[in-house]
PDB file of C-alpha atoms in Angstrom:
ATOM      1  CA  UNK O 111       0.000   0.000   0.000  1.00  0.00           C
ATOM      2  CA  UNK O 112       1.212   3.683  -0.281  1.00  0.00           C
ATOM      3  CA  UNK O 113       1.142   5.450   2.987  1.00  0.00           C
ATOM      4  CA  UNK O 114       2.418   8.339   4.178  1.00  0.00           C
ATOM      5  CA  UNK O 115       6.130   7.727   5.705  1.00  0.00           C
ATOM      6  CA  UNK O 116       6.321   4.996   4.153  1.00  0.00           C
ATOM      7  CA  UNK O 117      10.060   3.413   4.735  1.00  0.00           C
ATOM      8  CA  UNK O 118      10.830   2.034   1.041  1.00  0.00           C
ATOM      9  CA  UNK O 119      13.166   4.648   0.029  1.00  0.00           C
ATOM     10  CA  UNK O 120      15.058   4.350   3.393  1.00  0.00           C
ATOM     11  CA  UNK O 121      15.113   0.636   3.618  1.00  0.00           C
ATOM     12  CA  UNK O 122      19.128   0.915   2.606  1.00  0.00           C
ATOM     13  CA  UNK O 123      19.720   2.933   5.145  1.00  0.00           C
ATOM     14  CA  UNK O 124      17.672   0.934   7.599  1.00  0.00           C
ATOM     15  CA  UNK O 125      19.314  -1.901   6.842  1.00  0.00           C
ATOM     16  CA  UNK O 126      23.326  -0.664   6.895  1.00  0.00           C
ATOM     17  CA  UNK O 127      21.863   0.681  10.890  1.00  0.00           C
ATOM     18  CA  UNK O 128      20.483  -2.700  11.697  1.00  0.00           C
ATOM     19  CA  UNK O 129      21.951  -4.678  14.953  1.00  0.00           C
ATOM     20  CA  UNK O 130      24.520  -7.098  13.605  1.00  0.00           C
ATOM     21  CA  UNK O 131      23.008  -9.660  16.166  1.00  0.00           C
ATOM     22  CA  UNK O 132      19.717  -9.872  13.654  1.00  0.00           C
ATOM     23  CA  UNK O 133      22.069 -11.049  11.075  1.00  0.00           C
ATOM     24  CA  UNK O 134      24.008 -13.117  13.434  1.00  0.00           C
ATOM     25  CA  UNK O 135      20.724 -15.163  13.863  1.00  0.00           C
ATOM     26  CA  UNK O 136      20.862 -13.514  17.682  1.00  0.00           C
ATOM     27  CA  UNK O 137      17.978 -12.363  17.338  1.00  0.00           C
ATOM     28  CA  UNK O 138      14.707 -14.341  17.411  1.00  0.00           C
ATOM     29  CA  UNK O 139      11.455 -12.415  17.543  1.00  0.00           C
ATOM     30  CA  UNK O 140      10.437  -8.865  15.540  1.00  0.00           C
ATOM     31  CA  UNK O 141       8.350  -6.266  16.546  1.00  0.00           C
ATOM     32  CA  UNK O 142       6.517  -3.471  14.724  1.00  0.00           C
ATOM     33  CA  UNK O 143       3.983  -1.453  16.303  1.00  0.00           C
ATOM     34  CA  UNK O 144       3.646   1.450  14.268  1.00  0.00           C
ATOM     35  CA  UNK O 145       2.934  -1.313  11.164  1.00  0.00           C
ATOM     36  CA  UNK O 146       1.545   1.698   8.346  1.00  0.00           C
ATOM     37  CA  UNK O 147       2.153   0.309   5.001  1.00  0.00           C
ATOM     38  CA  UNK O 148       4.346  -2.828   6.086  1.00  0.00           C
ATOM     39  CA  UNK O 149       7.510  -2.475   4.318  1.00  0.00           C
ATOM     40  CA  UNK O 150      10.386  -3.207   7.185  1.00  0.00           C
ATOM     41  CA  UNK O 151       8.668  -5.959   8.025  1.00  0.00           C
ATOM     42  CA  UNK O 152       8.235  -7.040   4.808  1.00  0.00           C
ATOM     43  CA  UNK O 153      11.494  -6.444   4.105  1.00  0.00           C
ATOM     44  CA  UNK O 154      13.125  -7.936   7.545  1.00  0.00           C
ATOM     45  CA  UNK O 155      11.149 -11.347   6.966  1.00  0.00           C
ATOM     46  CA  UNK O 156      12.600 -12.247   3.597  1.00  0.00           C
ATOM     47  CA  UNK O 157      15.787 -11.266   4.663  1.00  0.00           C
ATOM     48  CA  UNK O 158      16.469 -12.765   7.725  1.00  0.00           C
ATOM     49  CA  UNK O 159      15.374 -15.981  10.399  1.00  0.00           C
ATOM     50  CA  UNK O 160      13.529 -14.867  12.526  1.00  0.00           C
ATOM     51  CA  UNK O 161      10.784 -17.279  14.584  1.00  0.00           C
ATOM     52  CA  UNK O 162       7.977 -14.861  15.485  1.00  0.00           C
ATOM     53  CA  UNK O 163       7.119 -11.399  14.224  1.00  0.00           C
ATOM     54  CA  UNK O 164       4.660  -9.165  15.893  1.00  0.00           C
ATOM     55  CA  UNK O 165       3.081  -6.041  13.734  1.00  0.00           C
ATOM     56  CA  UNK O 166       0.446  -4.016  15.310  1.00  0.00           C
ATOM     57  CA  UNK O 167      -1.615  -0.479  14.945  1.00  0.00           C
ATOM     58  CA  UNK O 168      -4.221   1.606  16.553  1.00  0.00           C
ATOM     59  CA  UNK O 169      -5.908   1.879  12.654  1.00  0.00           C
ATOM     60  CA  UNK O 170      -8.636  -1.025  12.500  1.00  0.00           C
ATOM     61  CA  UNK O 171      -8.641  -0.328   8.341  1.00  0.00           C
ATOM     62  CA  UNK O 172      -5.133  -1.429   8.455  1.00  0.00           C
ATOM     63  CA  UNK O 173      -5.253  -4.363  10.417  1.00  0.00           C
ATOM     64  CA  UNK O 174      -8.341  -5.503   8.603  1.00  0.00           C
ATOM     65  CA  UNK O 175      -6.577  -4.916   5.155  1.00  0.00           C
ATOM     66  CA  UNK O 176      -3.684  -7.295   6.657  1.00  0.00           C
ATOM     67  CA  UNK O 177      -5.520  -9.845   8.155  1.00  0.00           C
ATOM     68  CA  UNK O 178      -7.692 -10.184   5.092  1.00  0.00           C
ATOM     69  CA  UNK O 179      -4.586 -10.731   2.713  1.00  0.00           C
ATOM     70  CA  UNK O 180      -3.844 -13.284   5.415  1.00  0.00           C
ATOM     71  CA  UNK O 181      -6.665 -15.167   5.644  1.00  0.00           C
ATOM     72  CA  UNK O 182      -8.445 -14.685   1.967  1.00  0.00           C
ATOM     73  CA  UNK O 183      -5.729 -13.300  -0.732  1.00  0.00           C
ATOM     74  CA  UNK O 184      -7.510 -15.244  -3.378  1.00  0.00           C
ATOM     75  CA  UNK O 185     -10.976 -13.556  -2.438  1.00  0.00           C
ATOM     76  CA  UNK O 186      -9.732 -10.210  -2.207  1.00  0.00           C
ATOM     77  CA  UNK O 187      -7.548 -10.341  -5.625  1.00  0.00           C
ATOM     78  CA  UNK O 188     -11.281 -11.343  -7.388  1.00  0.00           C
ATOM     79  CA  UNK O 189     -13.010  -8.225  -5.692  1.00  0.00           C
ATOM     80  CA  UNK O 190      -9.829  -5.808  -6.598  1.00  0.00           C
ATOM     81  CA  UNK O 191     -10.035  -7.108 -10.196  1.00  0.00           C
ATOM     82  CA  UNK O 192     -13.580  -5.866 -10.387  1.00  0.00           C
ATOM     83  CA  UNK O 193     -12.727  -2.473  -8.882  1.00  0.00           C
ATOM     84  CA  UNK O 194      -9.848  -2.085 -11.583  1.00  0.00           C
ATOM     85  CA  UNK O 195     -11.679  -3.415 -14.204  1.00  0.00           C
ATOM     86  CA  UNK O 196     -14.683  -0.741 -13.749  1.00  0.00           C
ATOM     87  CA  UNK O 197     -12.574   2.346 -12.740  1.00  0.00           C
ATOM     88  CA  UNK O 198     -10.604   1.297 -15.494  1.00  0.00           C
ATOM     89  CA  UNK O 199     -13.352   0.994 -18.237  1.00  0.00           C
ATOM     90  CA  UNK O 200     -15.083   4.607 -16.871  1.00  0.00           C
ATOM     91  CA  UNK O 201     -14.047   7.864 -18.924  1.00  0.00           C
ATOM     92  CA  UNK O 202     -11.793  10.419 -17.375  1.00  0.00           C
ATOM     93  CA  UNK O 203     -14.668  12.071 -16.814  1.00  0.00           C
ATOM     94  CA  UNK O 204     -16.141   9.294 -14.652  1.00  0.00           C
ATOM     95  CA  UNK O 205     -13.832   7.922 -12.672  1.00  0.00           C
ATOM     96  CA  UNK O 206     -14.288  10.633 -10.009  1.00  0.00           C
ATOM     97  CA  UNK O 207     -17.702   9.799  -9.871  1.00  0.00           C
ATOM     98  CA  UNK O 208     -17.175   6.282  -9.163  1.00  0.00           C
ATOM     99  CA  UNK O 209     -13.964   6.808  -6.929  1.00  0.00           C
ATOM    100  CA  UNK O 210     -16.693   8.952  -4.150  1.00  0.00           C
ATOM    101  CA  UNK O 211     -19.075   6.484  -4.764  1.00  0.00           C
ATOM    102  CA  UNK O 212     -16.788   3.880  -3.380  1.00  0.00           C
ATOM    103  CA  UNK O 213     -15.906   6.172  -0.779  1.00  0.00           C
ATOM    104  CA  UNK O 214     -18.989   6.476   0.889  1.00  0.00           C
ATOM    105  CA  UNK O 215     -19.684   2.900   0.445  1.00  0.00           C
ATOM    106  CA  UNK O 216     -16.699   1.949   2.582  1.00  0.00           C
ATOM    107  CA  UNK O 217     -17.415   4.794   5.051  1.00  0.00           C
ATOM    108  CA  UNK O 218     -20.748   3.167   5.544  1.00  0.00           C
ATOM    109  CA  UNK O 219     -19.735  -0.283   5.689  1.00  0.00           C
ATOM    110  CA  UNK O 220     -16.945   0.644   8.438  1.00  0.00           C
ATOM    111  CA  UNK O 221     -19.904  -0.676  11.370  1.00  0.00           C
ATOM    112  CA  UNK O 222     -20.206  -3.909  10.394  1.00  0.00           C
ATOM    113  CA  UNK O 223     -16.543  -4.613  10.445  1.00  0.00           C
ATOM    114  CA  UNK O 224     -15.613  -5.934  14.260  1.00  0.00           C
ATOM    115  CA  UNK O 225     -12.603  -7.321  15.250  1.00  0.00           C
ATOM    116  CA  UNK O 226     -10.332  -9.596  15.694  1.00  0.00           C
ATOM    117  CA  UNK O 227     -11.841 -12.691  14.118  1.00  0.00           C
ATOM    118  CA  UNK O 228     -11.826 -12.280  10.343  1.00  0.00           C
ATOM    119  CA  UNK O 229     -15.481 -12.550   8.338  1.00  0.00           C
ATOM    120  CA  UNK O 230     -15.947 -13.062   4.556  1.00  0.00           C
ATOM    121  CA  UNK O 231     -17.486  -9.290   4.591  1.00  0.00           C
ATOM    122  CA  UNK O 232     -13.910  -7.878   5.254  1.00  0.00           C
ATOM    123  CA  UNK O 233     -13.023  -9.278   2.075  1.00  0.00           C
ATOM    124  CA  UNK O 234     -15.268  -6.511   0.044  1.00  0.00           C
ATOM    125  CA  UNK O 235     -14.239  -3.830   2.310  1.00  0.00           C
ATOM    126  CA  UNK O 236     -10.259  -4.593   2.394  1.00  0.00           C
ATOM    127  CA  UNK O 237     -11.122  -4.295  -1.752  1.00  0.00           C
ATOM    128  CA  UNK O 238     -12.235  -0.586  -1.144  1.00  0.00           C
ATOM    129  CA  UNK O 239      -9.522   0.443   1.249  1.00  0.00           C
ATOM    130  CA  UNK O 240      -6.757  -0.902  -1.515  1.00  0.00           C
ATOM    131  CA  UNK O 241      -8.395   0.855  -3.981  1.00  0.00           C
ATOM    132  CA  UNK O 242      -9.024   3.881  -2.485  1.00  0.00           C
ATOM    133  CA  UNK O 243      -5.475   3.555  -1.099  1.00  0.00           C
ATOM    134  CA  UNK O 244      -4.579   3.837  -4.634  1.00  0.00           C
ATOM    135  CA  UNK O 245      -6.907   6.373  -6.369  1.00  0.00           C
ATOM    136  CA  UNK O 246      -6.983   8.950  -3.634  1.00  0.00           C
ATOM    137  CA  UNK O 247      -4.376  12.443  -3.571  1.00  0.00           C
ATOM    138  CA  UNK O 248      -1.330  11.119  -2.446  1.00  0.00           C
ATOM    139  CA  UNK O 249      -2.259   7.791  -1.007  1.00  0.00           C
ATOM    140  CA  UNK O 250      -3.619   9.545   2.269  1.00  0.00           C
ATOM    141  CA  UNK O 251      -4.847   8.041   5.153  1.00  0.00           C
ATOM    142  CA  UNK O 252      -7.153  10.580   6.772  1.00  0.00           C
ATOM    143  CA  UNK O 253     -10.658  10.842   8.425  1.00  0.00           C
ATOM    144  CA  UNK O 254     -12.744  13.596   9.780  1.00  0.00           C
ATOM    145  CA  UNK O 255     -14.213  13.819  13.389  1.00  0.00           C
ATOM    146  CA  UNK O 256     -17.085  10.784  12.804  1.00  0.00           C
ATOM    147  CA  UNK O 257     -13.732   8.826  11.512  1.00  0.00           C
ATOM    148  CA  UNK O 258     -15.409   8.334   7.786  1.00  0.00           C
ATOM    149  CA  UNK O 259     -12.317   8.744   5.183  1.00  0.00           C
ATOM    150  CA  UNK O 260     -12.288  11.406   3.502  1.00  0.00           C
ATOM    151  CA  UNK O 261      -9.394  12.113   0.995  1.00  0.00           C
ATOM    152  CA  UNK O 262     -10.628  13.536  -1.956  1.00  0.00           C
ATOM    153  CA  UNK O 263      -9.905  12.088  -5.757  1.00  0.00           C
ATOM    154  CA  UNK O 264      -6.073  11.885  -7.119  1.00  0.00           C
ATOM    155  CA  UNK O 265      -6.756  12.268 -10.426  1.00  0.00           C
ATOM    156  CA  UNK O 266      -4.084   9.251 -11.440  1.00  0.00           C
ATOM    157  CA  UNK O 267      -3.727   7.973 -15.300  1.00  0.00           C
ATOM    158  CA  UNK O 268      -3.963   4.296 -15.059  1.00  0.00           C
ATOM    159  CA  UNK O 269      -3.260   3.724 -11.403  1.00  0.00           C
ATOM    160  CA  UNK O 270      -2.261   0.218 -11.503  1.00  0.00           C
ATOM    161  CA  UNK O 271      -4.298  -0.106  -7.655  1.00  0.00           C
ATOM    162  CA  UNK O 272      -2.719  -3.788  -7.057  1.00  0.00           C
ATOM    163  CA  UNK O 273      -0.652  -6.198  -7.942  1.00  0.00           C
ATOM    164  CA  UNK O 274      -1.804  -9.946  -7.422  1.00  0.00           C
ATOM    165  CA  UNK O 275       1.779 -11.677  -6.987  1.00  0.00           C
ATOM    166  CA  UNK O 276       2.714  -8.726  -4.845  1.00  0.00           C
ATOM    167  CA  UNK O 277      -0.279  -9.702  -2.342  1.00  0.00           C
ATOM    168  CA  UNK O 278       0.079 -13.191  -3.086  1.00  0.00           C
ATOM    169  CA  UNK O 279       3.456 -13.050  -1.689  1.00  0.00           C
ATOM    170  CA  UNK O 280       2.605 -10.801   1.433  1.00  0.00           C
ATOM    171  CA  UNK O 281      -0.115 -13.216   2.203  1.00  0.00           C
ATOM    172  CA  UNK O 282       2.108 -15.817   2.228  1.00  0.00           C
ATOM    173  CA  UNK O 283       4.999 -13.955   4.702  1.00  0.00           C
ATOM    174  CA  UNK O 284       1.498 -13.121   6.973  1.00  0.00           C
ATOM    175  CA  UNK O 285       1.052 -16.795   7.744  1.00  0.00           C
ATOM    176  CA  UNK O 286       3.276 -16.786  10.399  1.00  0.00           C
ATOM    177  CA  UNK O 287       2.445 -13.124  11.711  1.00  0.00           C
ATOM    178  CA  UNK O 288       0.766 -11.870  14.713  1.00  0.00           C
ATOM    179  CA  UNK O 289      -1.317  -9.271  14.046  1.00  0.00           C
ATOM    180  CA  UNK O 290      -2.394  -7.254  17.300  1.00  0.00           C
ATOM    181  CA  UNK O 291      -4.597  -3.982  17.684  1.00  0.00           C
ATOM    182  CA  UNK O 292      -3.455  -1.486  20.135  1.00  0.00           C
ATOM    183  CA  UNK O 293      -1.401   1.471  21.467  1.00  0.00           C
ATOM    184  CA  UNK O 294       2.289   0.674  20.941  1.00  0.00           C
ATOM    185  CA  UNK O 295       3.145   0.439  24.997  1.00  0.00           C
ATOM    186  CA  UNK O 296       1.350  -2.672  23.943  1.00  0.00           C
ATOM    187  CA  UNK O 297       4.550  -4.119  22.795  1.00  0.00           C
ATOM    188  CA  UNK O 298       6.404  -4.193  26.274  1.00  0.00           C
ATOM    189  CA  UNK O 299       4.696  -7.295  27.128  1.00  0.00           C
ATOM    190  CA  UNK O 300       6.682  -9.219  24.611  1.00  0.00           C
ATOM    191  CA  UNK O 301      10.156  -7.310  24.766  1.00  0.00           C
ATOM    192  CA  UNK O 302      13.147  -9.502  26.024  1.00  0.00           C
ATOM    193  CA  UNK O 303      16.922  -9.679  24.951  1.00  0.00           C
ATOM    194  CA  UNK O 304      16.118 -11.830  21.885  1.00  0.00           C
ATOM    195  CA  UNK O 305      14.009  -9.147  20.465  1.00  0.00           C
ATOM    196  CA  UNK O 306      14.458  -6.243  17.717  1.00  0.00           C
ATOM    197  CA  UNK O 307      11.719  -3.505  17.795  1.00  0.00           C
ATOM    198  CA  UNK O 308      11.438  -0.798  15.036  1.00  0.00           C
ATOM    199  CA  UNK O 309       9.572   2.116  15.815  1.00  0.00           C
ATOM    200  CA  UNK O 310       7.979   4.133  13.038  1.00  0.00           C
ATOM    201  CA  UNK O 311       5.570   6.871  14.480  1.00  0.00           C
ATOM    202  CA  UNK O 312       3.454   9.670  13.351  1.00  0.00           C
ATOM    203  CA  UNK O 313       6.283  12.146  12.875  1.00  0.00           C
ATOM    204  CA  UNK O 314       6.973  15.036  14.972  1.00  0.00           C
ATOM    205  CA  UNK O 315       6.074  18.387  12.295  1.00  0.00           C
ATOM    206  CA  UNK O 316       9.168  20.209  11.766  1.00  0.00           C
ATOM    207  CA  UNK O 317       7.298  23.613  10.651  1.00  0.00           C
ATOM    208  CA  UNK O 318       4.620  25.057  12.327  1.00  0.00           C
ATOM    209  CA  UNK O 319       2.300  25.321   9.089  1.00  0.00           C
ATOM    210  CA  UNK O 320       2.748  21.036   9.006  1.00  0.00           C
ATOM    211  CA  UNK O 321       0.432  19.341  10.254  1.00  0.00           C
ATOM    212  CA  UNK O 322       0.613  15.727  10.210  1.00  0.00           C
ATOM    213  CA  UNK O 323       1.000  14.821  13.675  1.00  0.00           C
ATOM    214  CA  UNK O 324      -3.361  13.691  13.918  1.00  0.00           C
ATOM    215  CA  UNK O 325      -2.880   9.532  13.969  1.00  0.00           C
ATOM    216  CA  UNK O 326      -6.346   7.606  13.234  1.00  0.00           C
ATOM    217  CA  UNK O 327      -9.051   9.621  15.336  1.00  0.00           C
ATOM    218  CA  UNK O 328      -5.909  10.408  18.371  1.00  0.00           C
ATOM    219  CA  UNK O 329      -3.421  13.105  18.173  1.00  0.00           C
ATOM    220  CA  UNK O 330       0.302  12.346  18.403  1.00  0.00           C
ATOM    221  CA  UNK O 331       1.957  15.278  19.663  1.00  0.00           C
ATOM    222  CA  UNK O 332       5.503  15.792  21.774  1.00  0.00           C
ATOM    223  CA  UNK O 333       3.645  14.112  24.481  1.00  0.00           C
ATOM    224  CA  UNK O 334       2.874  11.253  22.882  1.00  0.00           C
ATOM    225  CA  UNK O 335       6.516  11.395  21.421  1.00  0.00           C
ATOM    226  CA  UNK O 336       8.070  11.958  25.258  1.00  0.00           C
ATOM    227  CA  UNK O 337       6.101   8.636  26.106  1.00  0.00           C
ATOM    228  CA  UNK O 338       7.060   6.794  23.472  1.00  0.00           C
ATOM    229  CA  UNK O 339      10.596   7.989  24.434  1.00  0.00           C
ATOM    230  CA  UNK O 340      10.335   6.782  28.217  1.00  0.00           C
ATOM    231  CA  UNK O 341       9.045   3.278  26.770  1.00  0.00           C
ATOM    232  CA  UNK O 342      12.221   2.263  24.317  1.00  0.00           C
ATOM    233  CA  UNK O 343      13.964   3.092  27.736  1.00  0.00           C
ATOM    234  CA  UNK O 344      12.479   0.609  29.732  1.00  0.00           C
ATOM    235  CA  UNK O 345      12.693  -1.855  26.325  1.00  0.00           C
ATOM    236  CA  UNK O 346      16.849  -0.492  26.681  1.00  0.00           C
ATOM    237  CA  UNK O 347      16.973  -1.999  30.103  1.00  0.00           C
ATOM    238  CA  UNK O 348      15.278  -5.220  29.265  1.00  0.00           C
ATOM    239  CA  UNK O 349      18.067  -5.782  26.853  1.00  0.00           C
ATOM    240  CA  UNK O 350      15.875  -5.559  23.470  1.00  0.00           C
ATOM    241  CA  UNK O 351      17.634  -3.668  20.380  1.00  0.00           C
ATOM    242  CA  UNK O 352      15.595  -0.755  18.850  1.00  0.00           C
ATOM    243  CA  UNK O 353      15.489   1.331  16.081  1.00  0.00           C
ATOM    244  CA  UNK O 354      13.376   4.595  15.877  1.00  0.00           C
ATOM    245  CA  UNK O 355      12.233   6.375  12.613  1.00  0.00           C
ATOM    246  CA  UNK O 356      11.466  10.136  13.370  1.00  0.00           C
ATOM    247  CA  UNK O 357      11.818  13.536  11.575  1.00  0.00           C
ATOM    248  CA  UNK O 358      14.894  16.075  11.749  1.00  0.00           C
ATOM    249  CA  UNK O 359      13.383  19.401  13.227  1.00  0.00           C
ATOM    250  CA  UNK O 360      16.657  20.966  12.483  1.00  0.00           C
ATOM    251  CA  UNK O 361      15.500  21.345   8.941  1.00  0.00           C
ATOM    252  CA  UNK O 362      13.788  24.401   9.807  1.00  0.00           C
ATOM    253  CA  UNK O 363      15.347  25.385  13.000  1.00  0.00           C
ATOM    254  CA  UNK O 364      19.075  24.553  13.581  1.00  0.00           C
ATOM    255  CA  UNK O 365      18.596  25.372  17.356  1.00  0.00           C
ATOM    256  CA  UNK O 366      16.054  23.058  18.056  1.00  0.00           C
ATOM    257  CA  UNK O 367      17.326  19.891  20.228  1.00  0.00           C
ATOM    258  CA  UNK O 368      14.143  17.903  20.981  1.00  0.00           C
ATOM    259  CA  UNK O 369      15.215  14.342  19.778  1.00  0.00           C
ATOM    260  CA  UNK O 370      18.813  15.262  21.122  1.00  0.00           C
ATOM    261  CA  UNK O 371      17.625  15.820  24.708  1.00  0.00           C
ATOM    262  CA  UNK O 372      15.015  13.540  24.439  1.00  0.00           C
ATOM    263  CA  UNK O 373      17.514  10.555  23.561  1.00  0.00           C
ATOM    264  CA  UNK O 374      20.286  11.423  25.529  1.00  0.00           C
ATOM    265  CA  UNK O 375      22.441   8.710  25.658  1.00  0.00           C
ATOM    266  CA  UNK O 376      21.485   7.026  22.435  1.00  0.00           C
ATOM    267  CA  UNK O 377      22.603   7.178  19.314  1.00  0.00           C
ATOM    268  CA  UNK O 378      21.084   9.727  16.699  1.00  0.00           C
ATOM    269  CA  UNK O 379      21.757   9.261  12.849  1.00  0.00           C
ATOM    270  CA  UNK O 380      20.794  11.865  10.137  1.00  0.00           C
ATOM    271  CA  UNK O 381      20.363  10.245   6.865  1.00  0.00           C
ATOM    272  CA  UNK O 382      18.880  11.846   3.565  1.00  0.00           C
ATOM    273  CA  UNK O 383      15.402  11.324   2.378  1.00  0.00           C
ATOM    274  CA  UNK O 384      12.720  12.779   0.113  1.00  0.00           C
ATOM    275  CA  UNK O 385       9.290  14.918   1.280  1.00  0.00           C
ATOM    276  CA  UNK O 386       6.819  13.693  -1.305  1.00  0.00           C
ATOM    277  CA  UNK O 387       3.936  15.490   0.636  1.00  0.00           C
ATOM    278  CA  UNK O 388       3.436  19.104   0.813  1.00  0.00           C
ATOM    279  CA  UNK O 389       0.633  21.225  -0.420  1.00  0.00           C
ATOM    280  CA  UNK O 390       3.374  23.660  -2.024  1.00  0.00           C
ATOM    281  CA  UNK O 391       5.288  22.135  -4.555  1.00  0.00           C
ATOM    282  CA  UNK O 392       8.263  23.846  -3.946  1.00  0.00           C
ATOM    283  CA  UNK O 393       8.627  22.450  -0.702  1.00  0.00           C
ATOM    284  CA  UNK O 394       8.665  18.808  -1.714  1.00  0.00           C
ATOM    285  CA  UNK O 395      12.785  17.782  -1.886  1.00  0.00           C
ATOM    286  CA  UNK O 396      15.097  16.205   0.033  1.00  0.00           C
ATOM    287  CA  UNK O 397      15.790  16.797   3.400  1.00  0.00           C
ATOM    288  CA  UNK O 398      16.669  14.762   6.727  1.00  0.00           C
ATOM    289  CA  UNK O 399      15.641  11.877   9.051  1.00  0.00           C
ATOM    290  CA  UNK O 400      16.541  10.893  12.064  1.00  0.00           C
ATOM    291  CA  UNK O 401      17.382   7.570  12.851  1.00  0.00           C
ATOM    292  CA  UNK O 402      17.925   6.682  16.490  1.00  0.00           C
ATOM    293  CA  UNK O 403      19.206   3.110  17.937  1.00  0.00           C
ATOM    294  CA  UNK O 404      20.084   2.010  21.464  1.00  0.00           C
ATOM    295  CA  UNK O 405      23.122   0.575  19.649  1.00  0.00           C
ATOM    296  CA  UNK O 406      26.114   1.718  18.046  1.00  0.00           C
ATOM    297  CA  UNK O 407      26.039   0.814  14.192  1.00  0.00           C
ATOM    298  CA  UNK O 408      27.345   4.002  12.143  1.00  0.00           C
ATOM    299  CA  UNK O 409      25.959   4.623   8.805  1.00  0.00           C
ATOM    300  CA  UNK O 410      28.643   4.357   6.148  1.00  0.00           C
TER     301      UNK O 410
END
């Protein structure tokens, strides 16, 4: 899926900062709780042994989408074929039309979905997320106060909105996944010394005009950044390895020490990466992230 922070364009760097004891087969169990659109883990799974791997969220949509690509892959290729086949056959014209009208079907259908235990109707509605995930601006994830998604059109020539070995594959690699809903404390329970957490959370705006910090229907501001902090300390004295994903406020302000103070003692990493979202063009470019370990492995 395309989501917003999405790690594929800093997997090589995520991987030259990895703990060598993942490669040294050290390491037995993964954990992800800020899952988004999946691609460490993905990435982590068919790269190394590992014996259990843990991804979790607070967005029911998400965990939904995964399970169902777990559990029905077959089922939900058939539905996304006969999305892609309709938006495809529509005029330019059209396709708006039919991209809402999807919309508001999956807003409405959002009560009937309960979790955990997976039901043929998620099949239908895992369709529509995909291919809204696909048509909308920018691949946003956003809702509005009664949580209904509401990203408007993207206006995309021949969005290719899946691809069937892709999930195919992914539904394979989630056989063996635990998929948990729930505030990412949630992960203490299964920290110990044999385990390498990577944190990837709603990142901390680095203007004051961004605003990108709302998560799902709660907010994810420097509190919720200060207690994530205080949790990967307790995870540091259990023995665990982790990796943190964040933004570089010193992009705009070359005074500002947040992260620094905040992770005193750890080690901070800036490493080169591209803003694809920004409502002025000219704003969209490369800057830097932040990548913090409790662990000394310097970028080369």
């Amino acid at each position: 899926m395309k989501w917003a922070g999405g790690k594929t364009q800093l997997l090589p760097d995520i991987q030259e900062s990895l703990p060598p004891e993942l490669a040294q087969g050290k390491i037995k169990r993964y954990i992800e709780p800020f899952v988004g659109g999946g691609s460490v883990c993905l990435f982590l799974a068919q790269c190394y042994e590992l014996k259990e791997i843990i991804i979790s969220d607070i967005n029911p949509e998400l965990l939904v989408a995964y399970q169902t690509v777990r559990e029905d892959v077959e089922g939900l290729i058939e539905q996304l074929s006969r999305l892609r086949q309709t938006f495809l056959s529509l005029p330019e014209t059209n396709q708006a039309s039919f991209f809402y009208e999807q919309r508001d079907l999956f807003n409405r259908g959002r009560s009937e979905i309960v979790l955990p235990n997976f039901q043929s109707k998620w099949i239908r509605h895992t369709a529509q997320f995909i291919f809204l995930n696909h048509t909308c601006f920018n691949g946003l994830y956003r809702t509005n106060s009664k949580l209904d998604f509401n990203v408007p059109f993207g206006r995309y020539r021949q969005p290719s909105i899946f691809d069937e070995d892709n999930l195919r594959a992914v539904s394979q690699m989630l056989q063996s996944v635990s998929i948990m809903r729930g505030d990412f404390e949630l992960c203490n329970e299964w920290v110990d010394e044999n385990t390498f957490v990577y944190f990837d959370p709603p990142y901390r705006p680095i203007s004051k005009t961004a605003n990108f910090s709302s998560y799902y229907k709660v907010g994810f501001g420097d509190d919720e950044q200060i207690r994530l902090a205080a949790l990967l300390r307790r995870l540091d004295g259990k023995g665990a390895k982790w990796m943190l994903s964040n933004s570089d406020p010193k992009n705009e302000d070359s005074t500002d020490e947040f992260f620094e103070q905040l992770y005193q003692g750890f080690h901070i990493t800036r490493v080169k990466a591209t803003r694809a979202i920004n409502s002025n063009g000219a704003k969209r470019g490369q800057i830097t992230e932040l990548i913090i370990t409790n662990y000394r492995k310097d970028l080369k």
